Tab-separated table of N, CA and C in Angstrom:
chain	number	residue	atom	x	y	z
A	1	UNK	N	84.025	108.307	122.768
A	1	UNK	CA	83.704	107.465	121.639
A	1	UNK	C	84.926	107.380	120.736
A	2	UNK	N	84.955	105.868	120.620
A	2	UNK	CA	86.387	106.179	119.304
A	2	UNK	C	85.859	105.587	117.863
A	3	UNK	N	85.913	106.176	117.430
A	3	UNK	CA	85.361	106.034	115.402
A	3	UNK	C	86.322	104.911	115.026
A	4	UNK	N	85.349	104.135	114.585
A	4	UNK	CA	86.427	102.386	113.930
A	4	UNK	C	85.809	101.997	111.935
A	5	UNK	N	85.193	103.560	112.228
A	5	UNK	CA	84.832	103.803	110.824
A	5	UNK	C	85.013	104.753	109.621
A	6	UNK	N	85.707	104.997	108.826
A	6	UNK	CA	86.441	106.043	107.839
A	6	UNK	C	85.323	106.373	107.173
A	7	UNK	N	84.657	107.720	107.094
A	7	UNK	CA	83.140	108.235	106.722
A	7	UNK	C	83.117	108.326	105.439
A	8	UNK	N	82.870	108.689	104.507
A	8	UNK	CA	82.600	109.311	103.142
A	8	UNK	C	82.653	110.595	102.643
A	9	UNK	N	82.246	111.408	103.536
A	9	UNK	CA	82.724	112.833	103.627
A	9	UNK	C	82.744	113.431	104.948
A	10	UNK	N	83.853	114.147	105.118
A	10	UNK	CA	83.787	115.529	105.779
A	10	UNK	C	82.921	116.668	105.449
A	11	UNK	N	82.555	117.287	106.692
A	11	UNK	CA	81.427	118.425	106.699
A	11	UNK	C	82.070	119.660	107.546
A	12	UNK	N	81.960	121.103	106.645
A	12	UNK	CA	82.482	122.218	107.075
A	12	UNK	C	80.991	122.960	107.534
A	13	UNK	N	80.973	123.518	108.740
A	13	UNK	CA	79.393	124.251	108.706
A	13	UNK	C	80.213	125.544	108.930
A	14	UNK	N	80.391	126.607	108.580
A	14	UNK	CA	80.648	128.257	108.750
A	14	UNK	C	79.374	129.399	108.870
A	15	UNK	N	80.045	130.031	109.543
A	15	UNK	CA	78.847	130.938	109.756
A	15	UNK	C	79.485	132.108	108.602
A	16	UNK	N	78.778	132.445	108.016
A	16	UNK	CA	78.674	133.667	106.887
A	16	UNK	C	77.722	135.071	106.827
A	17	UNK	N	76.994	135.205	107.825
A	17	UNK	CA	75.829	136.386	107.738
A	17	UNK	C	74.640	136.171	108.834
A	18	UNK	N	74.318	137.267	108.917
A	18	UNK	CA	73.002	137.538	109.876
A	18	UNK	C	71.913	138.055	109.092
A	19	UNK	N	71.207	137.046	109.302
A	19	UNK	CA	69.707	138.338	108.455
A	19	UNK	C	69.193	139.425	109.371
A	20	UNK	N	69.639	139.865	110.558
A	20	UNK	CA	69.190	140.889	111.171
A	20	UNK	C	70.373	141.972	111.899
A	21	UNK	N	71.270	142.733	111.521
A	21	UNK	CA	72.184	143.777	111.954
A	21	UNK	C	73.398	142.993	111.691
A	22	UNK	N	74.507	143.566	112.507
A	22	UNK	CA	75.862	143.244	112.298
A	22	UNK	C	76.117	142.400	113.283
A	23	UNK	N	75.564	141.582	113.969
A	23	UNK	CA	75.822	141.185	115.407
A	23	UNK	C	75.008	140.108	115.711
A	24	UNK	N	75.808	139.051	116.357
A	24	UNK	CA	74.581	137.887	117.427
A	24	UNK	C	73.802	138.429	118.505
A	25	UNK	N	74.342	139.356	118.758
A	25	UNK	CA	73.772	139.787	120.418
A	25	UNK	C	72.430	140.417	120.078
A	26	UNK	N	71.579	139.982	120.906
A	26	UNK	CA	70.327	140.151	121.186
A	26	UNK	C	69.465	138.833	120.960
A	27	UNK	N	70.196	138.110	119.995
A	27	UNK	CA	69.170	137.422	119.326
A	27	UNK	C	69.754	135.868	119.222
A	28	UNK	N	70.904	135.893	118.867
A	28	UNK	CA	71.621	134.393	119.310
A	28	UNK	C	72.160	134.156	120.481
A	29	UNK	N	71.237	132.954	121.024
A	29	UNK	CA	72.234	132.328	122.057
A	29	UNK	C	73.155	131.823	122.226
A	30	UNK	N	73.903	131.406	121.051
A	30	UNK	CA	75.210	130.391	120.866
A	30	UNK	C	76.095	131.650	120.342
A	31	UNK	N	75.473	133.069	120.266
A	31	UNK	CA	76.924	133.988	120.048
A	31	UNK	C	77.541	134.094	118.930
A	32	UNK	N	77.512	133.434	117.405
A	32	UNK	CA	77.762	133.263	116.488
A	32	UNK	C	78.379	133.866	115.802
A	33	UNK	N	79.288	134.194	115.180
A	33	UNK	CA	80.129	134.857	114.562
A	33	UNK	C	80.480	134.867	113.372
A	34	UNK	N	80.475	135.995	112.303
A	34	UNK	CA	81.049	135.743	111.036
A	34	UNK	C	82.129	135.033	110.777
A	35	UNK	N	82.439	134.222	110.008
A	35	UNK	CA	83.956	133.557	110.213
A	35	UNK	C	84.072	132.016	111.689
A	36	UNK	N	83.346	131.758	112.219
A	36	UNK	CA	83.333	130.730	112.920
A	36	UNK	C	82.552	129.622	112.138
A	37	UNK	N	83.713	128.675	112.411
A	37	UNK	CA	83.696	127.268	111.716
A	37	UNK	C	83.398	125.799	112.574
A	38	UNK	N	82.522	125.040	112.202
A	38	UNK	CA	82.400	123.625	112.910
A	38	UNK	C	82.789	122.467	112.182
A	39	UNK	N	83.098	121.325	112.472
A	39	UNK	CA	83.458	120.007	111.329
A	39	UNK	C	83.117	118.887	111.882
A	40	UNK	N	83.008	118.163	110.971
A	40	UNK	CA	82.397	116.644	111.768
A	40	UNK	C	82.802	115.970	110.298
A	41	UNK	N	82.352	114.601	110.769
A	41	UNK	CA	82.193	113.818	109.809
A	41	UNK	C	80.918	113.417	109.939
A	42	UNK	N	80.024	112.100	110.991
A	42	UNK	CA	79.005	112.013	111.139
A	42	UNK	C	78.233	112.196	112.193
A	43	UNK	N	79.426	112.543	113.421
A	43	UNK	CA	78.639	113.125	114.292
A	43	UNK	C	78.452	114.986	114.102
A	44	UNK	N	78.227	115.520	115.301
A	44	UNK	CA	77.747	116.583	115.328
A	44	UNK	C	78.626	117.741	115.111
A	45	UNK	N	78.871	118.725	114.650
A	45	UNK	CA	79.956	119.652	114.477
A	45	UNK	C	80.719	120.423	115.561
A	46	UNK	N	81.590	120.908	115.709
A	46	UNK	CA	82.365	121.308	116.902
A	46	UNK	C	83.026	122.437	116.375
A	47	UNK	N	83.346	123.347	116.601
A	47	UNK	CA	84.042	124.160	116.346
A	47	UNK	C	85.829	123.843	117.454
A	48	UNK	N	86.522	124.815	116.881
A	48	UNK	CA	87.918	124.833	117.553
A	48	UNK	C	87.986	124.184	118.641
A	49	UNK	N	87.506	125.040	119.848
A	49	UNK	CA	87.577	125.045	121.249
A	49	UNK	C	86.553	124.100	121.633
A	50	UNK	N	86.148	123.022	120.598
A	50	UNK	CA	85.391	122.037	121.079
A	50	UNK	C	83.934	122.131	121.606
A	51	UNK	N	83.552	123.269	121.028
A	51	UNK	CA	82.226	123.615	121.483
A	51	UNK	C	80.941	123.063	120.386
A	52	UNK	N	79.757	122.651	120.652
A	52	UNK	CA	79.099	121.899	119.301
A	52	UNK	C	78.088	123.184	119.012
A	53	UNK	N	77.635	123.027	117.842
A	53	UNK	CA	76.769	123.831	116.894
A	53	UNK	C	75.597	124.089	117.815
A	54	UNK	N	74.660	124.844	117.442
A	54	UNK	CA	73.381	125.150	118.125
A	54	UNK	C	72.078	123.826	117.811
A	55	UNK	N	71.569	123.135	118.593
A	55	UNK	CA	71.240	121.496	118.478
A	55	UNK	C	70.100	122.155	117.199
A	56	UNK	N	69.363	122.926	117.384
A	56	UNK	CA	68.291	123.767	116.364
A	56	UNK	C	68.515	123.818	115.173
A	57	UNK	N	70.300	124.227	114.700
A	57	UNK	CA	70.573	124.334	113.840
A	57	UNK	C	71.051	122.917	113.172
A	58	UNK	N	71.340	121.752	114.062
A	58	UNK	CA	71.872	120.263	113.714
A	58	UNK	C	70.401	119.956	113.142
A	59	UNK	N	69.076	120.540	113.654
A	59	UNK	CA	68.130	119.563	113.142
A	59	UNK	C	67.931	120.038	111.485
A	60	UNK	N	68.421	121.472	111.281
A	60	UNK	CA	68.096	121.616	109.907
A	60	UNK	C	68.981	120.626	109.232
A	61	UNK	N	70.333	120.713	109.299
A	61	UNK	CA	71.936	120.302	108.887
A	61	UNK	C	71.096	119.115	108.489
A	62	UNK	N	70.838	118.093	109.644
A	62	UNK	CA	71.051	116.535	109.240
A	62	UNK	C	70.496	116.067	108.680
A	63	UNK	N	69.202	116.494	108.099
A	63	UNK	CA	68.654	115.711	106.528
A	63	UNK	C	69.098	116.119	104.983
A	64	UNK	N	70.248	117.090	105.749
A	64	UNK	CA	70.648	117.546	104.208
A	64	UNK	C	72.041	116.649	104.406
A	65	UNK	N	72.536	116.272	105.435
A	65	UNK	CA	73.695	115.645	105.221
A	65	UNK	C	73.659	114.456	104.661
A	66	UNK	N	72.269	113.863	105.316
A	66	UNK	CA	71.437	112.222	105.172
A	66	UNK	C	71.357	112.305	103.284
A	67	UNK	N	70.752	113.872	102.886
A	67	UNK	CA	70.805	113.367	101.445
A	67	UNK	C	71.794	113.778	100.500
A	68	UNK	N	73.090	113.803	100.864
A	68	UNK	CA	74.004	113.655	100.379
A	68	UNK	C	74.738	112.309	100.659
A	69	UNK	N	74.835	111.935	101.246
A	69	UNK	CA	75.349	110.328	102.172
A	69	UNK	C	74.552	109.416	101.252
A	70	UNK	N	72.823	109.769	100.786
A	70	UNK	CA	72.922	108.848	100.156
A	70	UNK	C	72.988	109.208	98.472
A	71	UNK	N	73.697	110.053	98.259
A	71	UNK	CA	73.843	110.445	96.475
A	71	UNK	C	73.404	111.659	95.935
A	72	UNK	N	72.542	112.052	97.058
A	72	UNK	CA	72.078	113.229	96.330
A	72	UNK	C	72.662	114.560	95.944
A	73	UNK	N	72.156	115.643	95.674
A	73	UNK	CA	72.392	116.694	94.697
A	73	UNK	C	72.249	117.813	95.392
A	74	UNK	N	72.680	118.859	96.584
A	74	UNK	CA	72.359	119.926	97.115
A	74	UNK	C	71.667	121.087	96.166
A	75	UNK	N	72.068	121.342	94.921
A	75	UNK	CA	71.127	121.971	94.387
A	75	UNK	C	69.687	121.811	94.180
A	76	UNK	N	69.522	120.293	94.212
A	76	UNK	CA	68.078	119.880	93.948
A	76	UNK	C	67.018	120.241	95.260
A	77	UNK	N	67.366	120.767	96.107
A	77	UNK	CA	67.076	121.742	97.040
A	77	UNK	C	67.082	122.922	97.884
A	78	UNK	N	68.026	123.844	96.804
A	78	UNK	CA	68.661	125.544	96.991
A	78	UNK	C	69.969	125.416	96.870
A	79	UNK	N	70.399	124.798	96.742
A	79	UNK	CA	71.881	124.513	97.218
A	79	UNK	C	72.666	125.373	95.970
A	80	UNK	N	74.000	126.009	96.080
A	80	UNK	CA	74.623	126.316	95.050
A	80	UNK	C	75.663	125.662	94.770
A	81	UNK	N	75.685	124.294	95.001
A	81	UNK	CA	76.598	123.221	93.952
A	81	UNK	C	76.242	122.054	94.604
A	82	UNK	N	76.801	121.028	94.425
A	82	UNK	CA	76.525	119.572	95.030
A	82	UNK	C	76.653	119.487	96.062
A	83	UNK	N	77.693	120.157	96.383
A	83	UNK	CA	78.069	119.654	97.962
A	83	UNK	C	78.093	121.126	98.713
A	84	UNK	N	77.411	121.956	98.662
A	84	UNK	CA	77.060	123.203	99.245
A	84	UNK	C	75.521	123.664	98.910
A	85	UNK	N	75.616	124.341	100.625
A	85	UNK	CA	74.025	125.113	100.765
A	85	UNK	C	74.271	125.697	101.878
A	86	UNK	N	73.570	127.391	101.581
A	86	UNK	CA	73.432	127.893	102.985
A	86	UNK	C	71.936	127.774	103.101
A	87	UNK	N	71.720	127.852	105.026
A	87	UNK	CA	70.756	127.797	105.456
A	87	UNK	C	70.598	128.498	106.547
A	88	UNK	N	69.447	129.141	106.918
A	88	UNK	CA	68.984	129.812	107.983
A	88	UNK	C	68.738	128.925	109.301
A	89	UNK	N	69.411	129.366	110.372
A	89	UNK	CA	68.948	128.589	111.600
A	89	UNK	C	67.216	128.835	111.918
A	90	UNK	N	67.085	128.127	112.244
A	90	UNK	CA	65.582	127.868	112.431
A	90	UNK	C	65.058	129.056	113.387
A	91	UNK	N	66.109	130.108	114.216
A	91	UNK	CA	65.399	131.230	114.863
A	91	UNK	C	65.310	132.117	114.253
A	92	UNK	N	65.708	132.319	112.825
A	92	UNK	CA	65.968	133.286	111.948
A	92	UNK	C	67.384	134.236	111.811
A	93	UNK	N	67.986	133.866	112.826
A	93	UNK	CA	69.371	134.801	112.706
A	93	UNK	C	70.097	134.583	112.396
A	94	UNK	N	70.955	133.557	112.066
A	94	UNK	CA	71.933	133.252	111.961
A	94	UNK	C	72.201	132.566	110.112
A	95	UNK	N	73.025	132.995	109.557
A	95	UNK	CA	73.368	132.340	107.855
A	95	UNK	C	74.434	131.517	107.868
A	96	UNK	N	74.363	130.013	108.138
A	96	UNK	CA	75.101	128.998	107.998
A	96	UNK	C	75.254	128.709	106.400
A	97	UNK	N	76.883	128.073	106.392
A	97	UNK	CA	76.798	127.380	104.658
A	97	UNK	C	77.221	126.041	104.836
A	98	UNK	N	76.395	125.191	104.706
A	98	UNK	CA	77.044	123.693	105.104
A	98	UNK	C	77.744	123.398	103.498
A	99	UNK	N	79.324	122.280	103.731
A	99	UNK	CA	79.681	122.061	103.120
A	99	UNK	C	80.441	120.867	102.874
A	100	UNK	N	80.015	119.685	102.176
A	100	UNK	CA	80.187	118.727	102.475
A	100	UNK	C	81.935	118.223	101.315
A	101	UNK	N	82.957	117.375	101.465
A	101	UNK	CA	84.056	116.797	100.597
A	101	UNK	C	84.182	115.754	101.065
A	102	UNK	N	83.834	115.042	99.538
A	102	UNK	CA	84.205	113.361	99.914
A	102	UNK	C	85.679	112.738	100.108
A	103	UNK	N	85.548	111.962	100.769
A	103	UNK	CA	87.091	111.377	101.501
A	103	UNK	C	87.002	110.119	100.912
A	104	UNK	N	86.570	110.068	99.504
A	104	UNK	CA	86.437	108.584	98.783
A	104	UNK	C	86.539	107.309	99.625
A	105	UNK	N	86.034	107.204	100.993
A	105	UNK	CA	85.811	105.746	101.632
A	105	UNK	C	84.259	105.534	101.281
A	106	UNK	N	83.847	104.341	101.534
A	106	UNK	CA	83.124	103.716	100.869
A	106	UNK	C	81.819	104.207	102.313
A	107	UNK	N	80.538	103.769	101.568
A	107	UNK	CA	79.558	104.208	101.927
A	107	UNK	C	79.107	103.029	103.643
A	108	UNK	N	78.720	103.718	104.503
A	108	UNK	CA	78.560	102.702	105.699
A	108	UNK	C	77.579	101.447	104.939
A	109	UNK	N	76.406	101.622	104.606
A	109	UNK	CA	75.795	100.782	104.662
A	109	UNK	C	76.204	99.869	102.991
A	110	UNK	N	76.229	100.280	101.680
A	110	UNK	CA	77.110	99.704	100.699
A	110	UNK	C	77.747	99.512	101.038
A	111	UNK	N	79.043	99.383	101.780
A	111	UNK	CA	80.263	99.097	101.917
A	111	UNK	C	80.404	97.836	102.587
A	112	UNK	N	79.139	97.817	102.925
A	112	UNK	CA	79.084	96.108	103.567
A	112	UNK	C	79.965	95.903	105.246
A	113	UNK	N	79.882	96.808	105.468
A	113	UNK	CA	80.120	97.235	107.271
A	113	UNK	C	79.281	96.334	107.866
A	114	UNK	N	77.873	96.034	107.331
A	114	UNK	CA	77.034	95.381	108.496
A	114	UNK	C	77.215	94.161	108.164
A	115	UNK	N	77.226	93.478	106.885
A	115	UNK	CA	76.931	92.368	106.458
A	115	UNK	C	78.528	91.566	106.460
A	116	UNK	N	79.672	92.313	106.608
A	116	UNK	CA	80.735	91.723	106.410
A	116	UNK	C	81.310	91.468	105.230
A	117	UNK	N	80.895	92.334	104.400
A	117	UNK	CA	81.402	92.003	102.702
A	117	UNK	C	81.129	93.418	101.944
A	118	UNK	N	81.566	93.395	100.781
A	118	UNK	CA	81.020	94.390	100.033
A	118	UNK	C	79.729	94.362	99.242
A	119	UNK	N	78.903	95.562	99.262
A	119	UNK	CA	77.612	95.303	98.483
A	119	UNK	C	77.688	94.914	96.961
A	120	UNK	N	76.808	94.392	96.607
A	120	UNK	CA	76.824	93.925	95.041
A	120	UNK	C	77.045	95.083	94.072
């Protein structure tokens, strides 16, 4: 796939903590590590070696990305600033901090991408 579109923000997902011992093993399948990092813009996150996030953990990620994309406020749902929130993977082990920085391009659908112009 080649991107013919400049996003609005970049997204950092890091892993920061386990709610259960010092370790993935036993309990994560994707192996997870303190200090391992993924990035995307609007597709799915990848870490270094090109490997993508745990799909479990994309389903929490992407309605928090959806409500930042369209204006919203990460605190107004746990978040500890606008553009940050950690979250628990949905098997319980793993402490992700998603983190979103805008790249001041204009919004896909305002920006008039579909319509051929800019929105009002």
């Amino acid at each position: 796939m080649e991107k013919w579109y400049q996003e609005e923000y970049t997204w950092t997902v890091e892993v920061i903590g386990y709610l259960r011992g010092n370790t993935p093993e036993g309990y994560c399948r994707n192996g997870e590590e303190i200090g391992d990092r993924y990035t995307c813009t609007y597709g799915c996150p990848v870490n270094q070696a090109g490997q993508g996030i745990c799909s479990k953990v994309m389903g929490t990620l992407f309605p928090l990305m959806e409500a930042v994309r369209s204006g919203g406020d990460l605190r107004n749902v746990g978040g500890s600033g606008k553009y940050t929130k950690d979250v628990v993977c949905p098997d319980g082990c793993v402490i992700f901090r998603l983190t979103a920085t805008p790249t001041g391009e204009a919004n896909f659908f305002r920006g008039g991408f579909l319509s051929g112009g800019q929105d009002p």
